[in-house]
Tab-separated table of C-alpha atoms and ligand atoms in Angstrom:
chain	number	residue	atom	x	y	z
A	1	UNK	CA	9.676	-29.443	2.211
A	2	UNK	CA	7.281	-31.844	3.940
A	3	UNK	CA	6.076	-29.596	6.754
A	4	UNK	CA	6.115	-25.947	7.747
A	5	UNK	CA	9.313	-24.787	9.495
A	6	UNK	CA	8.981	-24.552	13.251
A	7	UNK	CA	10.850	-21.252	13.520
A	8	UNK	CA	8.027	-19.143	12.127
A	9	UNK	CA	4.448	-18.933	13.343
A	10	UNK	CA	1.384	-16.796	12.747
A	11	UNK	CA	0.171	-15.311	16.010
A	12	UNK	CA	-2.859	-13.013	16.342
A	13	UNK	CA	-0.569	-9.957	16.662
A	14	UNK	CA	1.773	-10.730	13.784
A	15	UNK	CA	4.191	-13.208	12.260
A	16	UNK	CA	6.578	-14.409	14.960
A	17	UNK	CA	10.129	-15.691	14.531
A	18	UNK	CA	10.579	-17.652	17.737
A	19	UNK	CA	14.360	-18.324	17.763
A	20	UNK	CA	15.077	-14.641	16.972
A	21	UNK	CA	12.350	-13.208	19.250
A	22	UNK	CA	11.365	-10.995	16.360
A	23	UNK	CA	7.977	-9.978	14.922
A	24	UNK	CA	6.890	-8.868	11.451
A	25	UNK	CA	4.432	-5.921	11.303
A	26	UNK	CA	3.265	-6.573	14.881
A	27	UNK	CA	0.036	-4.866	15.930
A	28	UNK	CA	1.336	-4.380	19.491
A	29	UNK	CA	4.646	-2.971	20.770
A	30	UNK	CA	7.449	-5.579	20.840
A	31	UNK	CA	11.198	-5.507	21.503
A	32	UNK	CA	12.261	-6.474	17.946
A	33	UNK	CA	10.126	-5.642	14.904
A	34	UNK	CA	10.603	-5.969	11.161
A	35	UNK	CA	8.285	-3.551	9.360
A	36	UNK	CA	7.328	-4.049	5.705
A	37	UNK	CA	6.048	-0.508	5.042
A	38	UNK	CA	4.757	2.671	6.599
A	39	UNK	CA	0.957	2.229	6.507
A	40	UNK	CA	-0.454	2.541	10.000
A	41	UNK	CA	-1.775	-1.010	10.255
A	42	UNK	CA	1.734	-2.401	9.565
A	43	UNK	CA	3.999	0.229	11.107
A	44	UNK	CA	3.145	0.978	14.697
A	45	UNK	CA	5.237	2.978	17.074
A	46	UNK	CA	6.673	1.887	20.381
A	47	UNK	CA	8.915	-1.023	19.400
A	48	UNK	CA	12.310	-1.410	21.080
A	49	UNK	CA	14.034	-1.963	17.748
A	50	UNK	CA	12.564	-1.463	14.279
A	51	UNK	CA	14.272	-2.870	11.187
A	52	UNK	CA	12.877	-1.353	7.973
A	53	UNK	CA	13.991	0.502	4.863
A	54	UNK	CA	15.264	4.054	5.368
A	55	UNK	CA	12.125	5.325	3.613
A	56	UNK	CA	9.796	3.399	5.934
A	57	UNK	CA	11.738	4.573	8.994
A	58	UNK	CA	11.444	8.185	7.775
A	59	UNK	CA	7.679	7.721	7.334
A	60	UNK	CA	7.412	6.263	10.843
A	61	UNK	CA	9.432	9.153	12.226
A	62	UNK	CA	7.074	11.606	10.520
A	63	UNK	CA	4.061	9.844	12.022
A	64	UNK	CA	5.292	8.945	15.481
A	65	UNK	CA	7.941	11.599	15.964
A	66	UNK	CA	10.580	9.122	17.116
A	67	UNK	CA	13.562	7.341	15.607
A	68	UNK	CA	14.373	5.338	18.684
A	69	UNK	CA	15.717	1.876	17.860
A	70	UNK	CA	15.570	2.510	14.121
A	71	UNK	CA	17.754	0.177	12.057
A	72	UNK	CA	17.715	0.917	8.321
A	73	UNK	CA	18.141	-1.895	5.816
A	74	UNK	CA	18.556	-1.318	2.080
A	75	UNK	CA	16.822	-3.440	-0.544
A	76	UNK	CA	18.908	-6.553	-1.160
A	77	UNK	CA	20.834	-6.219	2.096
A	78	UNK	CA	20.802	-9.207	4.475
A	79	UNK	CA	20.809	-8.986	8.256
A	80	UNK	CA	21.207	-11.798	10.825
A	81	UNK	CA	18.338	-11.737	13.338
A	82	UNK	CA	19.593	-14.329	15.795
A	83	UNK	CA	18.627	-17.966	16.162
A	84	UNK	CA	20.203	-18.672	12.776
A	85	UNK	CA	17.572	-16.624	10.900
A	86	UNK	CA	18.552	-14.070	8.271
A	87	UNK	CA	16.297	-11.421	6.734
A	88	UNK	CA	16.577	-9.709	3.345
A	89	UNK	CA	14.322	-6.841	2.266
A	90	UNK	CA	13.157	-6.810	-1.369
A	91	UNK	CA	10.902	-4.341	-3.231
A	92	UNK	CA	7.135	-4.876	-2.906
A	93	UNK	CA	6.016	-2.129	-5.337
A	94	UNK	CA	3.299	-0.964	-2.895
A	95	UNK	CA	4.391	2.501	-1.655
A	96	UNK	CA	7.689	4.341	-1.106
A	97	UNK	CA	10.004	2.101	0.934
A	98	UNK	CA	7.680	-0.917	0.884
A	99	UNK	CA	9.413	-4.274	1.164
A	100	UNK	CA	8.799	-7.977	1.053
A	101	UNK	CA	10.840	-9.810	3.639
A	102	UNK	CA	12.755	-12.957	2.726
A	103	UNK	CA	13.547	-15.057	5.793
A	104	UNK	CA	16.071	-17.876	5.617
A	105	UNK	CA	17.166	-20.480	8.099
A	106	UNK	CA	19.142	-23.650	7.379
A	107	UNK	CA	18.091	-23.699	3.737
A	108	UNK	CA	14.401	-23.003	4.413
A	109	UNK	CA	12.983	-19.892	2.796
A	110	UNK	CA	9.886	-17.917	3.714
A	111	UNK	CA	8.730	-14.735	1.973
A	112	UNK	CA	6.339	-12.276	3.611
A	113	UNK	CA	4.968	-10.059	0.847
A	114	UNK	CA	3.490	-7.373	3.103
A	115	UNK	CA	1.150	-5.322	0.908
A	116	UNK	CA	2.224	-5.455	-2.711
A	117	UNK	CA	1.256	-4.824	-6.305
A	118	UNK	CA	2.670	-5.791	-9.709
A	119	UNK	CA	1.540	-2.703	-11.650
A	120	UNK	CA	4.138	-0.034	-12.434
A	121	UNK	CA	4.383	2.810	-9.933
A	122	UNK	CA	6.710	5.789	-10.560
A	123	UNK	CA	7.153	6.299	-6.800
A	124	UNK	CA	8.765	2.956	-5.885
A	125	UNK	CA	10.804	0.082	-7.389
A	126	UNK	CA	8.820	-2.890	-8.749
A	127	UNK	CA	7.910	-6.115	-6.920
A	128	UNK	CA	10.310	-9.003	-7.511
A	129	UNK	CA	8.951	-12.563	-7.333
A	130	UNK	CA	11.247	-14.550	-5.029
A	131	UNK	CA	11.353	-18.368	-4.956
A	132	UNK	CA	10.531	-19.750	-1.510
A	133	UNK	CA	9.059	-22.662	0.449
A	134	UNK	CA	6.355	-20.638	2.149
A	135	UNK	CA	4.767	-17.536	0.647
A	136	UNK	CA	2.841	-15.383	3.101
A	137	UNK	CA	0.662	-13.258	0.863
A	138	UNK	CA	-1.787	-10.439	1.427
A	139	UNK	CA	-5.281	-10.791	-0.070
A	140	UNK	CA	-6.862	-7.367	0.263
A	141	UNK	CA	-8.492	-7.662	-3.176
A	142	UNK	CA	-8.704	-11.455	-3.126
A	143	UNK	CA	-11.916	-11.882	-5.108
A	144	UNK	CA	-12.146	-12.527	-8.864
A	145	UNK	CA	-14.369	-9.427	-9.260
A	146	UNK	CA	-11.364	-7.236	-8.439
A	147	UNK	CA	-9.462	-6.512	-11.626
A	148	UNK	CA	-7.768	-3.130	-11.606
A	149	UNK	CA	-7.769	-1.363	-14.989
A	150	UNK	CA	-4.483	0.057	-16.363
A	151	UNK	CA	-3.728	3.260	-14.450
A	152	UNK	CA	-3.339	5.159	-17.742
A	153	UNK	CA	-7.088	4.714	-18.370
A	154	UNK	CA	-8.015	6.093	-14.962
A	155	UNK	CA	-5.632	9.061	-15.224
A	156	UNK	CA	-7.129	9.650	-18.688
A	157	UNK	CA	-10.607	9.896	-17.111
A	158	UNK	CA	-9.297	12.432	-14.607
A	159	UNK	CA	-7.698	14.580	-17.328
A	160	UNK	CA	-10.861	14.326	-19.452
A	161	UNK	CA	-12.976	15.564	-16.500
A	162	UNK	CA	-10.598	18.505	-16.190
A	163	UNK	CA	-11.013	19.376	-19.871
A	164	UNK	CA	-14.801	18.961	-19.757
A	165	UNK	CA	-15.214	21.180	-16.686
A	166	UNK	CA	-12.858	24.149	-17.029
A	167	UNK	CA	-14.831	26.269	-14.513
A	168	UNK	CA	-14.695	24.193	-11.339
A	169	UNK	CA	-11.820	22.061	-10.036
A	170	UNK	CA	-11.506	18.282	-9.844
A	171	UNK	CA	-11.059	17.180	-6.243
A	172	UNK	CA	-9.380	13.765	-5.848
A	173	UNK	CA	-9.609	11.871	-2.567
A	174	UNK	CA	-6.455	9.776	-2.102
A	175	UNK	CA	-4.752	8.244	0.928
A	176	UNK	CA	-2.008	10.416	2.361
A	177	UNK	CA	0.718	7.780	2.133
A	178	UNK	CA	1.274	6.410	-1.325
A	179	UNK	CA	-1.908	6.958	-3.296
A	180	UNK	CA	-1.769	10.759	-3.280
A	181	UNK	CA	1.859	10.843	-4.466
A	182	UNK	CA	1.291	8.119	-7.061
A	183	UNK	CA	-1.698	9.965	-8.567
A	184	UNK	CA	0.348	13.183	-8.714
A	185	UNK	CA	3.387	11.415	-10.253
A	186	UNK	CA	1.141	9.662	-12.807
A	187	UNK	CA	-0.443	13.000	-13.759
A	188	UNK	CA	3.068	14.406	-14.322
A	189	UNK	CA	3.960	11.357	-16.401
A	190	UNK	CA	0.850	11.973	-18.517
A	191	UNK	CA	2.106	15.488	-19.286
A	192	UNK	CA	0.053	17.472	-16.762
A	193	UNK	CA	2.518	20.215	-15.828
A	194	UNK	CA	0.159	22.750	-14.191
A	195	UNK	CA	0.387	23.337	-10.438
A	196	UNK	CA	-1.493	20.740	-8.373
A	197	UNK	CA	-3.193	21.927	-5.203
A	198	UNK	CA	-2.999	19.827	-2.058
A	199	UNK	CA	-4.743	19.679	1.309
A	200	UNK	CA	-2.436	20.602	4.210
A	201	UNK	CA	-2.625	17.044	5.585
A	202	UNK	CA	-0.713	15.790	2.522
A	203	UNK	CA	2.101	18.315	2.588
A	204	UNK	CA	4.654	16.600	4.824
A	205	UNK	CA	4.300	13.209	3.151
A	206	UNK	CA	4.665	14.787	-0.320
A	207	UNK	CA	7.831	16.580	0.868
A	208	UNK	CA	9.152	13.305	2.280
A	209	UNK	CA	8.620	11.613	-1.100
A	210	UNK	CA	10.454	14.486	-2.801
A	211	UNK	CA	13.339	14.141	-0.336
A	212	UNK	CA	13.734	10.540	-1.561
A	213	UNK	CA	13.888	11.715	-5.188
A	214	UNK	CA	10.250	11.383	-6.319
A	215	UNK	CA	9.432	14.351	-8.585
A	216	UNK	CA	5.910	15.664	-7.926
A	217	UNK	CA	6.178	18.919	-9.895
A	218	UNK	CA	4.765	22.175	-8.549
A	219	UNK	CA	2.538	21.609	-5.509
A	220	UNK	CA	0.550	24.405	-3.910
A	221	UNK	CA	-1.276	24.409	-0.607
A	222	UNK	CA	-5.016	25.033	-0.972
A	223	UNK	CA	-4.933	27.233	2.137
A	224	UNK	CA	-2.497	29.664	0.464
A	225	UNK	CA	-4.729	30.339	-2.557
A	226	UNK	CA	-8.027	31.992	-3.412
A	227	UNK	CA	-10.966	30.016	-4.769
A	228	UNK	CA	-10.734	31.428	-8.288
A	229	UNK	CA	-7.053	30.511	-8.670
A	230	UNK	CA	-7.997	26.846	-8.393
A	231	UNK	CA	-10.467	26.838	-11.293
A	232	UNK	CA	-9.557	24.158	-13.820
A	233	UNK	CA	-6.991	22.614	-11.459
A	234	UNK	CA	-6.532	19.217	-9.835
A	235	UNK	CA	-6.865	19.340	-6.052
A	236	UNK	CA	-5.803	16.320	-3.961
A	237	UNK	CA	-7.027	15.684	-0.421
A	238	UNK	CA	-7.299	12.760	2.012
A	239	UNK	CA	-10.570	10.816	1.546
A	240	UNK	CA	-11.899	12.130	4.870
A	241	UNK	CA	-11.855	15.705	3.509
A	242	UNK	CA	-13.943	14.904	0.401
A	243	UNK	CA	-17.302	15.627	2.039
A	244	UNK	CA	-15.916	17.895	4.721
A	245	UNK	CA	-16.579	21.627	5.307
A	246	UNK	CA	-13.016	22.160	4.065
A	247	UNK	CA	-14.071	21.485	0.448
A	248	UNK	CA	-16.358	24.553	0.484
A	249	UNK	CA	-13.321	26.749	-0.110
A	250	UNK	CA	-12.907	25.104	-3.539
A	251	UNK	CA	-14.598	26.243	-6.776
A	252	UNK	CA	-17.583	23.837	-7.211
A	253	UNK	CA	-15.460	20.675	-7.100
A	254	UNK	CA	-16.155	17.618	-9.232
A	255	UNK	CA	-15.544	14.876	-6.663
A	256	UNK	CA	-13.240	11.969	-7.556
A	257	UNK	CA	-11.678	9.232	-5.465
A	258	UNK	CA	-8.684	7.012	-6.272
A	259	UNK	CA	-9.119	3.572	-4.697
A	260	UNK	CA	-9.352	-0.089	-5.615
A	261	UNK	CA	-12.722	-0.088	-3.831
A	262	UNK	CA	-14.130	2.219	-6.501
A	263	UNK	CA	-14.819	-1.005	-8.420
A	264	UNK	CA	-17.740	-1.358	-5.980
A	265	UNK	CA	-20.429	1.184	-6.947
A	266	UNK	CA	-21.904	1.277	-3.478
A	267	UNK	CA	-18.566	2.432	-2.023
A	268	UNK	CA	-18.435	5.316	-4.494
A	269	UNK	CA	-22.021	6.301	-3.636
A	270	UNK	CA	-21.279	6.245	0.108
A	271	UNK	CA	-18.696	8.968	-0.389
A	272	UNK	CA	-20.746	10.927	-2.964
A	273	UNK	CA	-18.020	10.302	-5.516
A	274	UNK	CA	-18.964	11.495	-9.007
A	275	UNK	CA	-15.801	10.255	-10.682
A	276	UNK	CA	-14.643	6.907	-9.268
A	277	UNK	CA	-11.028	6.139	-10.246
A	278	UNK	CA	-10.048	2.485	-9.800
A	279	UNK	CA	-6.442	3.025	-8.734
A	280	UNK	CA	-5.092	0.559	-6.191
A	281	UNK	CA	-1.735	-0.005	-4.527
A	282	UNK	CA	-2.631	-3.649	-3.893
A	283	UNK	CA	-2.442	-6.686	-6.162
A	284	UNK	CA	-5.749	-7.506	-7.828
A	285	UNK	CA	-7.071	-11.077	-8.201
A	286	UNK	CA	-5.042	-11.730	-11.346
A	287	UNK	CA	-1.824	-10.451	-9.763
A	288	UNK	CA	-2.377	-12.464	-6.561
A	289	UNK	CA	-2.903	-15.748	-8.426
A	290	UNK	CA	-0.149	-15.093	-10.994
A	291	UNK	CA	2.310	-14.354	-8.192
A	292	UNK	CA	1.527	-17.632	-6.425
A	293	UNK	CA	2.047	-19.461	-9.734
A	294	UNK	CA	5.355	-17.680	-10.408
A	295	UNK	CA	6.773	-18.055	-6.913
A	296	UNK	CA	5.432	-21.629	-6.792
A	297	UNK	CA	5.816	-22.141	-3.022
A	298	UNK	CA	5.268	-25.509	-1.323
A	299	UNK	CA	2.725	-23.743	0.868
A	300	UNK	CA	0.874	-20.419	0.780
A	301	UNK	CA	-0.291	-18.597	3.882
A	302	UNK	CA	-2.987	-16.010	3.218
A	303	UNK	CA	-3.638	-12.959	5.333
A	304	UNK	CA	-5.079	-9.523	5.458
A	305	UNK	CA	-8.284	-9.463	3.497
A	306	UNK	CA	-10.487	-11.884	1.630
A	307	UNK	CA	-8.660	-15.106	2.490
A	308	UNK	CA	-11.429	-17.572	1.622
A	309	UNK	CA	-11.563	-17.116	-2.161
A	310	UNK	CA	-7.785	-17.295	-2.576
A	311	UNK	CA	-7.668	-20.330	-0.264
A	312	UNK	CA	-10.278	-22.010	-2.463
A	313	UNK	CA	-8.320	-21.076	-5.599
A	314	UNK	CA	-5.193	-22.697	-4.119
A	315	UNK	CA	-7.128	-25.871	-3.269
A	316	UNK	CA	-8.629	-26.066	-6.765
A	317	UNK	CA	-5.114	-25.744	-8.173
A	318	UNK	CA	-3.671	-28.458	-5.901
A	319	UNK	CA	-1.680	-25.970	-3.870
A	320	UNK	CA	-1.264	-26.281	-0.114
A	321	UNK	CA	-2.589	-23.188	1.618
A	322	UNK	CA	-3.952	-21.881	4.888
A	323	UNK	CA	-5.667	-18.699	5.994
A	324	UNK	CA	-4.100	-16.808	8.893
A	325	UNK	CA	-6.197	-14.982	11.442
A	326	UNK	CA	-4.108	-11.914	12.191
A	327	UNK	CA	-5.790	-9.040	13.980
A	328	UNK	CA	-5.423	-5.319	13.597
A	329	UNK	CA	-5.160	-4.976	9.824
A	330	UNK	CA	-7.638	-2.855	7.915
A	331	UNK	CA	-8.046	-1.692	4.354
A	332	UNK	CA	-7.367	1.974	4.915
A	333	UNK	CA	-4.486	1.847	2.455
A	334	UNK	CA	-6.183	0.621	-0.700
B	1	ZN	ZN1	-0.190	-0.919	2.857
B	2	ZN	ZN1	-2.039	-3.277	4.592
């Protein structure tokens, strides 16, 4: 492939497929949208038609209270979009329902990773590297300093804190979509069978995960239980509740937070986190670079994070690459 296909372009509000009049993860309402996953900066309401996995559509329905124009697509299923373009959704390993999107037209292949990771996650199928001409990759943790430790080590730290402090509880801040359920499922996998207490803001998303077959064990709502019942237990809440009045109802919590940003000490201090857990749903530097090597695209487009370092890495490795300037993405879903 000597030049980029003319049927796909990066506009400020998303990736645009001109001949199909279709957008990927647009940050403004459009008539035809393809949505990679349910995080708020990718999945916005108000589109005329939304093509996404059934899981992502259910998450969007939970958040926006509408199913209008919803068109479910299973992993591996291909749909014609118009203008000779076909789309296939493939697992991205990021959160429940998350997908990469393979776009094909007249033999040209483009893959949009959306957010992704390569580490195992009991709540969603693993990322599959897909050969293509253009790889459009995220770069949330696109700096060499970001190496995520094995999740088993971080869950081990959480269980050790529980053993060392039998009187209070361990309060874990985790994003409501994906991180909270992954931490709970990993605790179950590590043999933690006791009830886990959750903040009310996590309840519906946990139930949605369960409805798609993810086993989270016994969950109890903090609001239904007395302080003393929660001694020695794991309590999970959204990060915003960590330093909130709400946490006063808990027995002297040891404060933890599960996020890729916990690699940065200052970020842990900002949130008064005593037990930083480096648990991320995004690819770290090693995963980002390994994926580019494995997929081996003719050109890499980089978006959504720290583009410069990955761009430089591509140049140093004689790989064609460009940084996209898309607006409206944030790192709320780390
Ligand atoms: Zn995400
Ligand atoms: Zn994202």
